[in-house]
Short mmCIF file of C-alpha atoms in Angstrom, two decimals:
data_model
loop_
_atom_site.label_atom_id
_atom_site.label_comp_id
_atom_site.label_asym_id
_atom_site.label_seq_id
_atom_site.Cartn_x
_atom_site.Cartn_y
_atom_site.Cartn_z
CA MET A 58 68.19 260.99 40.69
CA GLY A 59 67.47 261.72 37.01
CA THR A 60 70.76 263.52 36.55
CA THR A 61 72.66 260.74 38.27
CA GLY A 62 70.94 258.08 36.15
CA GLN A 63 71.65 260.04 32.98
CA THR A 64 75.30 260.42 33.94
CA ASP A 65 75.57 256.71 34.71
CA GLY A 66 74.04 255.88 31.34
CA MET A 67 76.46 258.16 29.52
CA GLY A 68 79.33 256.58 31.43
CA GLN A 69 78.17 253.11 30.44
CA LEU A 70 78.01 254.08 26.77
CA ALA A 71 81.45 255.64 26.98
CA ASP A 72 82.80 252.41 28.46
CA LEU A 73 81.14 250.33 25.75
CA LEU A 74 82.49 252.57 23.00
CA GLY A 75 85.90 252.27 24.57
CA ALA A 76 85.59 248.49 24.42
CA LEU A 77 84.76 248.76 20.72
CA ASP A 78 88.44 249.13 19.93
CA VAL A 79 89.29 248.06 16.39
CA THR A 80 93.00 248.00 17.30
CA ASP A 81 92.50 245.54 20.19
CA PRO A 82 93.31 241.93 19.20
CA GLY A 83 90.84 240.68 21.83
CA PHE A 84 88.00 242.65 20.29
CA ILE A 85 88.95 241.53 16.78
CA ALA A 86 89.01 237.89 17.93
CA ASP A 87 85.45 238.16 19.28
CA PRO A 88 83.63 241.47 18.74
CA TYR A 89 80.19 240.05 19.40
CA GLN A 90 80.08 240.36 23.19
CA VAL A 91 80.91 244.05 22.97
CA LEU A 92 78.45 244.54 20.10
CA ALA A 93 75.70 242.76 22.06
CA ALA A 94 76.26 244.95 25.12
CA LEU A 95 76.21 248.09 22.96
CA ARG A 96 73.09 246.89 21.14
CA ASP A 97 71.32 246.22 24.45
CA ALA A 98 72.30 249.64 25.78
CA THR A 99 71.25 251.76 22.80
CA PRO A 100 70.02 251.53 19.20
CA ILE A 101 72.23 254.47 18.15
CA VAL A 102 75.21 256.30 19.60
CA HIS A 103 77.65 258.91 18.36
CA ASP A 104 81.29 257.81 18.36
CA GLU A 105 83.44 260.92 18.69
CA ARG A 106 86.57 259.02 17.70
CA THR A 107 85.34 258.49 14.15
CA ASP A 108 82.55 261.11 14.12
CA GLN A 109 80.08 258.40 13.15
CA TRP A 110 76.62 257.53 14.40
CA LEU A 111 76.72 253.79 15.11
CA ILE A 112 73.47 251.89 14.47
CA THR A 113 73.29 248.64 16.41
CA ARG A 114 69.88 247.02 15.89
CA TYR A 115 68.48 245.10 12.94
CA ALA A 116 65.29 247.11 12.36
CA ASP A 117 67.14 250.42 12.31
CA VAL A 118 69.92 249.06 10.07
CA HIS A 119 67.30 247.61 7.72
CA GLU A 120 65.52 250.97 7.55
CA ALA A 121 68.71 253.03 7.17
CA LEU A 122 69.79 250.88 4.21
CA ARG A 123 66.58 251.81 2.41
CA ASP A 124 66.09 255.44 3.51
CA ARG A 125 66.58 257.54 0.36
CA ARG A 126 67.39 260.56 2.50
CA LEU A 127 70.69 258.83 3.21
CA GLY A 128 73.36 258.14 0.62
CA ARG A 129 76.68 256.41 0.14
CA SER A 130 78.19 259.76 -0.85
CA TYR A 131 77.27 263.41 -0.55
CA SER A 132 79.39 265.05 -3.26
CA HIS A 133 76.51 264.97 -5.74
CA ARG A 134 74.53 267.25 -3.39
CA TYR A 135 77.05 269.23 -1.34
CA THR A 136 80.61 270.44 -1.44
CA HIS A 137 83.01 269.19 1.21
CA ALA A 138 83.16 272.69 2.68
CA GLU A 139 79.36 272.91 2.98
CA LEU A 140 79.38 269.87 5.27
CA GLY A 141 82.51 270.92 7.12
CA ARG A 142 84.47 268.00 5.67
CA PRO A 143 88.04 268.11 4.35
CA ASP A 144 88.71 267.75 0.65
CA PRO A 145 89.88 264.29 -0.47
CA ASP A 146 93.55 263.78 0.28
CA PRO A 147 95.39 264.27 -3.04
CA ARG A 148 97.96 261.69 -1.95
CA TRP A 149 95.38 258.98 -2.65
CA SER A 150 94.30 260.16 -6.11
CA ASN A 151 94.48 256.69 -7.67
CA PHE A 152 92.20 255.27 -5.00
CA HIS A 153 89.73 258.13 -5.48
CA GLU A 154 89.73 257.44 -9.24
CA HIS A 155 89.13 253.75 -8.45
CA GLU A 156 86.10 254.76 -6.34
CA ARG A 157 84.69 257.43 -8.66
CA TRP A 158 82.28 255.17 -10.56
CA SER A 159 81.99 252.32 -8.09
CA LEU A 160 78.43 251.06 -7.69
CA LEU A 161 79.11 250.97 -3.95
CA SER A 162 79.76 254.71 -3.88
CA LEU A 163 77.30 256.17 -6.37
CA GLU A 164 73.86 257.64 -5.80
CA PRO A 165 70.98 258.22 -8.24
CA PRO A 166 70.79 259.20 -11.01
CA ASP A 167 74.32 257.92 -11.76
CA HIS A 168 73.81 254.76 -9.69
CA THR A 169 70.46 254.01 -11.36
CA ARG A 170 71.91 254.33 -14.85
CA LEU A 171 75.10 252.37 -14.14
CA ARG A 172 73.36 249.56 -12.28
CA ARG A 173 70.77 249.23 -15.06
CA LEU A 174 73.49 248.76 -17.64
CA VAL A 175 75.56 246.37 -15.52
CA THR A 176 72.56 244.22 -14.60
CA LYS A 177 71.80 243.73 -18.29
CA VAL A 178 75.02 241.69 -18.32
CA PHE A 179 75.42 240.43 -14.74
CA THR A 180 72.10 238.63 -14.35
CA PRO A 181 71.17 235.73 -12.00
CA ARG A 182 70.56 233.57 -15.07
CA ALA A 183 74.02 234.37 -16.44
CA VAL A 184 75.53 233.53 -13.06
CA GLU A 185 73.68 230.22 -12.77
CA ALA A 186 74.95 229.28 -16.22
CA LEU A 187 78.43 229.35 -14.71
CA ARG A 188 77.62 226.51 -12.28
CA PRO A 189 79.25 223.68 -14.30
CA SER A 190 82.53 225.57 -14.73
CA ILE A 191 82.52 226.67 -11.07
CA GLU A 192 81.93 223.08 -9.96
CA GLN A 193 84.83 221.97 -12.15
CA VAL A 194 87.21 224.50 -10.58
CA ALA A 195 86.05 223.52 -7.07
CA ALA A 196 86.56 219.82 -7.78
CA GLU A 197 90.03 220.42 -9.21
CA LEU A 198 91.34 222.60 -6.37
CA LEU A 199 89.63 220.80 -3.49
CA GLY A 200 90.67 217.42 -4.88
CA GLU A 201 94.30 218.51 -4.64
CA CYS A 202 93.76 219.78 -1.09
CA VAL A 203 92.07 216.60 0.15
CA GLU A 204 94.86 214.46 -1.28
CA ARG A 205 97.29 216.27 1.05
CA ARG A 206 95.04 215.57 4.07
CA ARG A 207 96.06 218.88 5.69
CA PHE A 208 95.63 222.23 3.98
CA ASP A 209 94.74 225.88 4.47
CA LEU A 210 91.20 226.41 3.21
CA ILE A 211 91.98 230.06 2.48
CA ALA A 212 95.36 230.02 0.74
CA ASP A 213 95.09 226.58 -0.83
CA TYR A 214 91.46 226.66 -1.90
CA ALA A 215 89.24 229.71 -1.31
CA GLN A 216 91.53 232.37 -2.74
CA PRO A 217 92.59 230.52 -5.91
CA PHE A 218 89.02 229.24 -6.36
CA SER A 219 87.42 232.67 -6.10
CA MET A 220 90.04 234.28 -8.31
CA ALA A 221 89.78 231.52 -10.92
CA VAL A 222 86.03 232.08 -11.13
CA ILE A 223 86.37 235.84 -11.40
CA CYS A 224 89.24 235.66 -13.88
CA ALA A 225 87.17 233.35 -16.09
CA MET A 226 84.18 235.70 -15.86
CA LEU A 227 86.21 238.82 -16.64
CA GLY A 228 88.15 237.09 -19.38
CA VAL A 229 91.63 237.61 -17.94
CA PRO A 230 94.38 234.99 -17.62
CA ARG A 231 94.18 232.73 -14.58
CA GLY A 232 97.93 233.19 -14.30
CA ASP A 233 97.29 236.79 -13.21
CA THR A 234 95.67 235.56 -9.98
CA ARG A 235 98.61 236.40 -7.71
CA GLN A 236 98.88 239.96 -8.97
CA LEU A 237 95.13 240.52 -8.75
CA LEU A 238 95.09 239.13 -5.21
CA ASP A 239 97.90 241.43 -4.13
CA TRP A 240 96.12 244.47 -5.57
CA SER A 241 92.81 243.51 -3.96
CA HIS A 242 94.32 242.86 -0.53
CA ALA A 243 96.12 246.21 -0.60
CA ILE A 244 93.19 248.30 -1.84
CA VAL A 245 90.56 247.03 0.60
CA LYS A 246 92.67 248.23 3.55
CA MET A 247 91.38 251.72 2.66
CA TYR A 248 87.92 250.76 3.92
CA GLU A 249 89.05 250.17 7.50
CA LEU A 250 88.48 252.67 10.31
CA ALA A 251 92.16 253.01 11.21
CA THR A 252 94.49 252.60 8.25
CA PRO A 253 98.10 253.77 8.72
CA ASP A 254 99.67 255.90 5.99
CA ASP A 255 102.07 253.19 4.83
CA MET A 256 99.09 250.95 4.01
CA LYS A 257 97.36 253.86 2.26
CA VAL A 258 100.46 254.40 0.12
CA ALA A 259 100.43 250.71 -0.84
CA ALA A 260 96.67 250.84 -1.53
CA ASP A 261 96.97 253.89 -3.76
CA ARG A 262 99.85 252.35 -5.70
CA ALA A 263 97.86 249.13 -6.13
CA ALA A 264 94.81 251.09 -7.33
CA GLY A 265 96.91 252.85 -9.98
CA GLU A 266 98.39 249.59 -11.22
CA PHE A 267 94.99 247.88 -11.23
CA ILE A 268 93.44 250.75 -13.20
CA ALA A 269 96.16 250.51 -15.84
CA TYR A 270 95.74 246.71 -16.01
CA THR A 271 91.96 246.99 -16.43
CA ARG A 272 92.30 249.55 -19.21
CA ASP A 273 94.66 247.21 -21.04
CA VAL A 274 92.10 244.40 -20.73
CA MET A 275 89.36 246.66 -22.08
CA ARG A 276 91.46 247.63 -25.10
CA ALA A 277 92.17 243.98 -25.81
CA LYS A 278 88.46 243.07 -25.64
CA ARG A 279 87.54 245.90 -27.99
CA HIS A 280 90.11 244.63 -30.47
CA ARG A 281 89.11 240.99 -30.03
CA PRO A 282 85.68 240.54 -28.37
CA ASP A 283 84.83 237.27 -26.61
CA THR A 284 82.17 235.93 -24.23
CA SER A 285 83.72 237.50 -21.10
CA LEU A 286 82.08 239.97 -18.75
CA VAL A 287 84.50 242.72 -19.76
CA SER A 288 83.55 242.26 -23.42
CA ALA A 289 79.89 242.38 -22.48
CA LEU A 290 80.37 245.56 -20.44
CA VAL A 291 82.23 247.16 -23.33
CA ALA A 292 79.38 246.29 -25.70
CA VAL A 293 76.34 246.82 -23.46
CA GLU A 294 73.85 249.41 -24.63
CA ASP A 295 70.40 250.51 -23.56
CA GLU A 296 68.40 253.07 -25.56
CA GLY A 297 71.61 254.51 -26.95
CA ASP A 298 73.30 254.66 -23.54
CA CYS A 299 76.52 252.78 -22.85
CA LEU A 300 79.25 252.59 -20.24
CA SER A 301 82.28 254.88 -20.33
CA ASP A 302 85.80 253.50 -19.92
CA ALA A 303 86.00 254.97 -16.42
CA GLU A 304 82.69 253.32 -15.46
CA ILE A 305 83.76 249.94 -16.79
CA THR A 306 87.09 250.23 -14.97
CA SER A 307 85.47 250.93 -11.61
CA THR A 308 82.86 248.22 -12.17
CA VAL A 309 85.43 245.54 -13.01
CA MET A 310 87.57 246.47 -10.03
CA VAL A 311 84.74 246.49 -7.50
CA LEU A 312 83.37 243.18 -8.80
CA LEU A 313 86.74 241.56 -8.32
CA GLU A 314 87.58 243.12 -4.95
CA ALA A 315 84.18 242.93 -3.27
CA GLY A 316 83.36 239.57 -4.81
CA HIS A 317 86.66 237.96 -3.92
CA GLU A 318 87.05 239.33 -0.40
CA ALA A 319 83.45 238.64 0.64
CA THR A 320 83.36 235.12 -0.79
CA VAL A 321 86.67 234.03 0.72
CA ASN A 322 85.84 235.46 4.14
CA SER A 323 82.29 234.07 4.12
CA LEU A 324 83.55 230.58 3.35
CA ALA A 325 86.40 230.62 5.89
CA ASN A 326 84.42 232.33 8.68
CA GLY A 327 81.50 230.01 8.00
CA MET A 328 83.52 226.80 7.97
CA ARG A 329 85.21 227.85 11.20
CA ALA A 330 81.73 228.24 12.69
CA MET A 331 80.66 224.84 11.32
CA LEU A 332 83.66 223.04 12.75
CA LEU A 333 83.22 224.72 16.13
CA HIS A 334 79.72 223.22 16.04
CA PRO A 335 80.37 219.68 14.76
CA ASP A 336 76.76 218.61 15.27
CA GLU A 337 75.72 221.28 12.75
CA TRP A 338 78.35 220.16 10.25
CA ALA A 339 77.04 216.60 10.70
CA ARG A 340 73.58 217.82 9.67
CA VAL A 341 75.11 219.09 6.42
CA THR A 342 77.23 216.03 5.69
CA SER A 343 74.26 213.72 6.39
CA GLY A 344 72.08 215.58 3.92
CA ALA A 345 69.64 216.77 6.59
CA VAL A 346 70.60 220.35 5.74
CA THR A 347 71.53 221.34 2.19
CA PRO A 348 74.62 223.44 1.48
CA ARG A 349 72.33 226.07 -0.08
CA THR A 350 70.50 226.44 3.24
CA ALA A 351 73.62 226.24 5.40
CA ILE A 352 75.48 229.07 3.70
CA GLU A 353 72.92 231.66 4.88
CA GLU A 354 73.79 230.90 8.50
CA MET A 355 77.48 230.94 7.65
CA ILE A 356 77.07 234.52 6.41
CA ARG A 357 74.78 235.66 9.25
CA TRP A 358 76.66 234.25 12.21
CA ASP A 359 80.07 235.74 11.43
CA ALA A 360 79.51 238.39 8.79
CA PRO A 361 82.36 239.15 6.35
CA LEU A 362 81.29 242.82 6.31
CA GLN A 363 80.82 244.28 9.77
CA LEU A 364 80.21 247.95 9.01
CA PHE A 365 78.67 249.93 6.15
CA GLU A 366 78.44 253.72 6.05
CA ARG A 367 75.92 256.19 4.65
CA TRP A 368 75.60 259.99 4.84
CA VAL A 369 72.57 262.02 5.91
CA LEU A 370 71.60 264.17 2.91
CA GLU A 371 68.34 265.81 3.99
CA PRO A 372 66.91 267.53 7.08
CA GLY A 373 64.49 265.82 9.45
CA VAL A 374 66.17 262.42 9.58
CA GLU A 375 65.53 260.48 12.77
CA ILE A 376 67.07 257.09 13.49
CA ALA A 377 65.67 255.15 16.44
CA GLY A 378 64.06 258.38 17.66
CA THR A 379 67.33 260.35 17.51
CA ALA A 380 67.66 263.36 15.22
CA VAL A 381 70.71 262.99 12.99
CA PRO A 382 71.81 266.17 11.16
CA ILE A 383 72.66 266.74 7.50
CA GLY A 384 76.24 265.77 6.80
CA ALA A 385 76.41 263.18 9.57
CA GLU A 386 77.89 259.79 8.74
CA VAL A 387 75.98 256.78 10.00
CA ALA A 388 77.74 253.44 10.39
CA MET A 389 75.49 250.40 10.34
CA LEU A 390 76.94 247.56 12.40
CA PHE A 391 76.03 244.52 10.30
CA GLY A 392 77.56 242.01 12.71
CA SER A 393 75.44 243.42 15.52
CA ALA A 394 72.27 243.57 13.42
CA ASN A 395 72.70 239.96 12.32
CA ARG A 396 72.68 238.86 15.95
CA ASP A 397 69.82 241.04 17.15
CA PRO A 398 67.40 238.91 19.24
CA ARG A 399 64.60 241.28 18.21
CA ARG A 400 64.84 239.74 14.72
CA PHE A 401 66.57 236.36 15.07
CA VAL A 402 65.51 233.68 17.56
CA ASP A 403 68.43 232.62 19.78
CA PRO A 404 70.82 234.60 17.56
CA THR A 405 74.08 233.51 19.17
CA ARG A 406 73.30 229.89 18.34
CA PHE A 407 74.78 228.64 15.08
CA ASP A 408 71.93 226.78 13.38
CA ALA A 409 72.83 225.37 9.96
CA ALA A 410 69.16 224.83 9.15
CA ARG A 411 68.06 228.37 10.00
CA GLY A 412 68.17 229.39 6.33
CA ASP A 413 67.12 232.96 7.04
CA THR A 414 67.97 235.07 4.00
CA ALA A 415 66.91 238.31 5.70
CA HIS A 416 70.35 238.81 7.25
CA VAL A 417 72.15 241.96 6.11
CA GLY A 418 75.30 240.18 4.96
CA PHE A 419 74.72 241.51 1.44
CA GLY A 420 73.47 244.93 2.51
CA GLY A 421 70.10 246.20 1.32
CA GLY A 422 68.24 248.85 -0.62
CA ILE A 423 69.65 250.16 -3.89
CA HIS A 424 73.15 249.10 -2.82
CA PHE A 425 72.24 245.46 -2.22
CA CYS A 426 75.26 243.49 -3.40
CA ILE A 427 75.02 242.99 -7.14
CA GLY A 428 77.30 239.96 -6.80
CA ALA A 429 75.13 238.17 -4.21
CA PRO A 430 73.94 235.46 -6.66
CA LEU A 431 77.55 234.66 -7.60
CA ALA A 432 78.71 234.66 -3.96
CA ARG A 433 75.90 232.31 -2.96
CA LEU A 434 76.68 229.99 -5.85
CA GLU A 435 80.40 229.87 -5.02
CA LEU A 436 79.68 229.18 -1.34
CA GLU A 437 77.11 226.49 -2.10
CA VAL A 438 79.42 224.74 -4.58
CA SER A 439 82.37 224.90 -2.16
CA VAL A 440 80.47 223.44 0.79
CA ALA A 441 78.96 220.72 -1.40
CA ALA A 442 82.39 219.83 -2.79
CA LEU A 443 83.86 219.57 0.70
CA VAL A 444 81.00 217.33 1.83
CA GLU A 445 81.46 215.10 -1.22
CA ARG A 446 85.24 214.74 -1.03
CA ALA A 447 86.00 214.53 2.69
CA ALA A 448 84.45 211.98 5.04
CA THR A 449 85.61 213.96 8.05
CA VAL A 450 86.85 217.53 8.41
CA GLU A 451 88.42 218.98 11.54
CA LEU A 452 90.30 222.11 12.53
CA ALA A 453 94.04 221.39 12.44
CA ALA A 454 95.01 224.62 14.25
CA THR A 455 93.30 227.43 16.14
CA PRO A 456 92.38 230.06 13.53
CA ARG A 457 93.26 233.72 14.04
CA TYR A 458 91.48 236.72 12.55
CA GLN A 459 93.16 239.34 10.43
CA PRO A 460 93.70 242.59 12.39
CA THR A 461 90.81 244.33 10.63
CA PHE A 462 87.23 245.06 11.64
CA VAL A 463 85.20 246.34 8.68
CA LEU A 464 86.19 243.38 6.52
CA ARG A 465 86.23 240.41 8.89
CA GLY A 466 88.26 237.40 7.87
CA LEU A 467 90.75 234.81 9.07
CA GLU A 468 94.48 234.77 8.42
CA ALA A 469 94.25 231.05 7.71
CA LEU A 470 91.96 228.08 8.30
CA HIS A 471 94.04 224.91 8.58
CA LEU A 472 91.98 221.76 8.13
CA ALA A 473 92.64 218.05 8.53
CA VAL A 474 90.52 215.75 6.37
CA GLU A 475 90.03 212.03 5.88
#
C-alpha cells in the first residue's frame, strides 16, 4: 500500500510539473490553477527539466528570500566546475558584463557595499520629491489618451510614462525612449526559462549597445554635472569609497530595465484585474478605496515577477523539511506564494481594499527591490490619474499575455473611456 501510494504521489507531481509548461499558451494565459494544484500537492519539488527546486508556498518563499545560506550567485564562493556547472557561454559576453555588478546578482560583501552607496542617492525621500513631476507626466500622457476615448494602456501610456520618469531621473533625453525600450525588451528575455538562441543573440547585442550608451552618459555627466541620478552616482562617496564605472553602468541598466518592466506590467496586469472585477474598480473610483491601497492588490493578484532564483551555498540547508544540496538552484514561485491560502484569506478573490503589503511582488531580504518606492509611486499616480480623468473605463478587447512566464505581462490592454 505504501509503495503504491508513494508511486501515485510521484505520478501526480510528474503530471503537475508537466502542466507547468512555460511554452503552453494556455498555461501562460492562466498559470494560477496549475500553481495552486502544485502548491496543494507539495511545498517543494525538483524539476528535472530545469534542474531547479521549485518552492510553492508563501512561508517557505519568505524564508528562502532571507536565508543567508542561499545567494543570487555562487561564483564568489565556488568555481563553476566545483558545482558541476558549465562556464558562462562566451557568446553572451555583453550580457554577462551587464550582469556583473547588478544589485540583483551580487552577494555580500560586494552587494552590501554597492547597495549602501546607491541608497545614499536613491532614497524614499528623493523618490517622493519626484511626485509633482511624475503627476505632470501622467496628466499629460493620460489626458491625450482619454481624449481619443480608446487607447492601449501599455503602448500609449504605461511605457512612455515609465520611460519618461526614468529618463528624467537618469538625466537622459526623453527622445531616447524608443531605443531604451527596445534594449530593455530584448535584454529581459534572457531571464526566461526557455529563451531561443536568436533572442539571446538580440539580447546580447542590446546589452552591448546599452553599455556603450550608458558609458557615454556617464562621461557627459562628469564633464557637465547636473541633478540627475547618473550625476549623483558618479559623485557619490562614503568614507572614501565610490562607485566604479562598471558598477554605475550595471546599476543604471538594472534600474531602467527592472523598474520599467515591473511598473508597466504591474499597472497593466492590475488594471486588467480591476476591470474584470468592476465592483472593485467602483470602490476605487468612489473613493472608498484609495489608489495607494489598491495597488498592493494589483501587484499581489497577478504578479509581474513570477519566479526568482537563488543558489544553495552551504551544507545543511532544508526547505520545507527537504534537504537541498550545495550548488542546487531554488526557484521561488512568487505567483504561487502570493495566492497561498495559508497566508492570504480567500487569495483568489481580487479585493482592492486588501492593502496587504506582505506580498512578495518586490522580493525580500537583502535583494528586496531597491526601486519599490518609485514603482509604488508611479502606480499610485497612474491609478489616481485614471480615476480623475475618466468617468468610466472598460476593456475594449480581450487582453492577451506575452508568451513569457518569469516576467508576466500583457501584449496590450485596450481600454474604452468616457
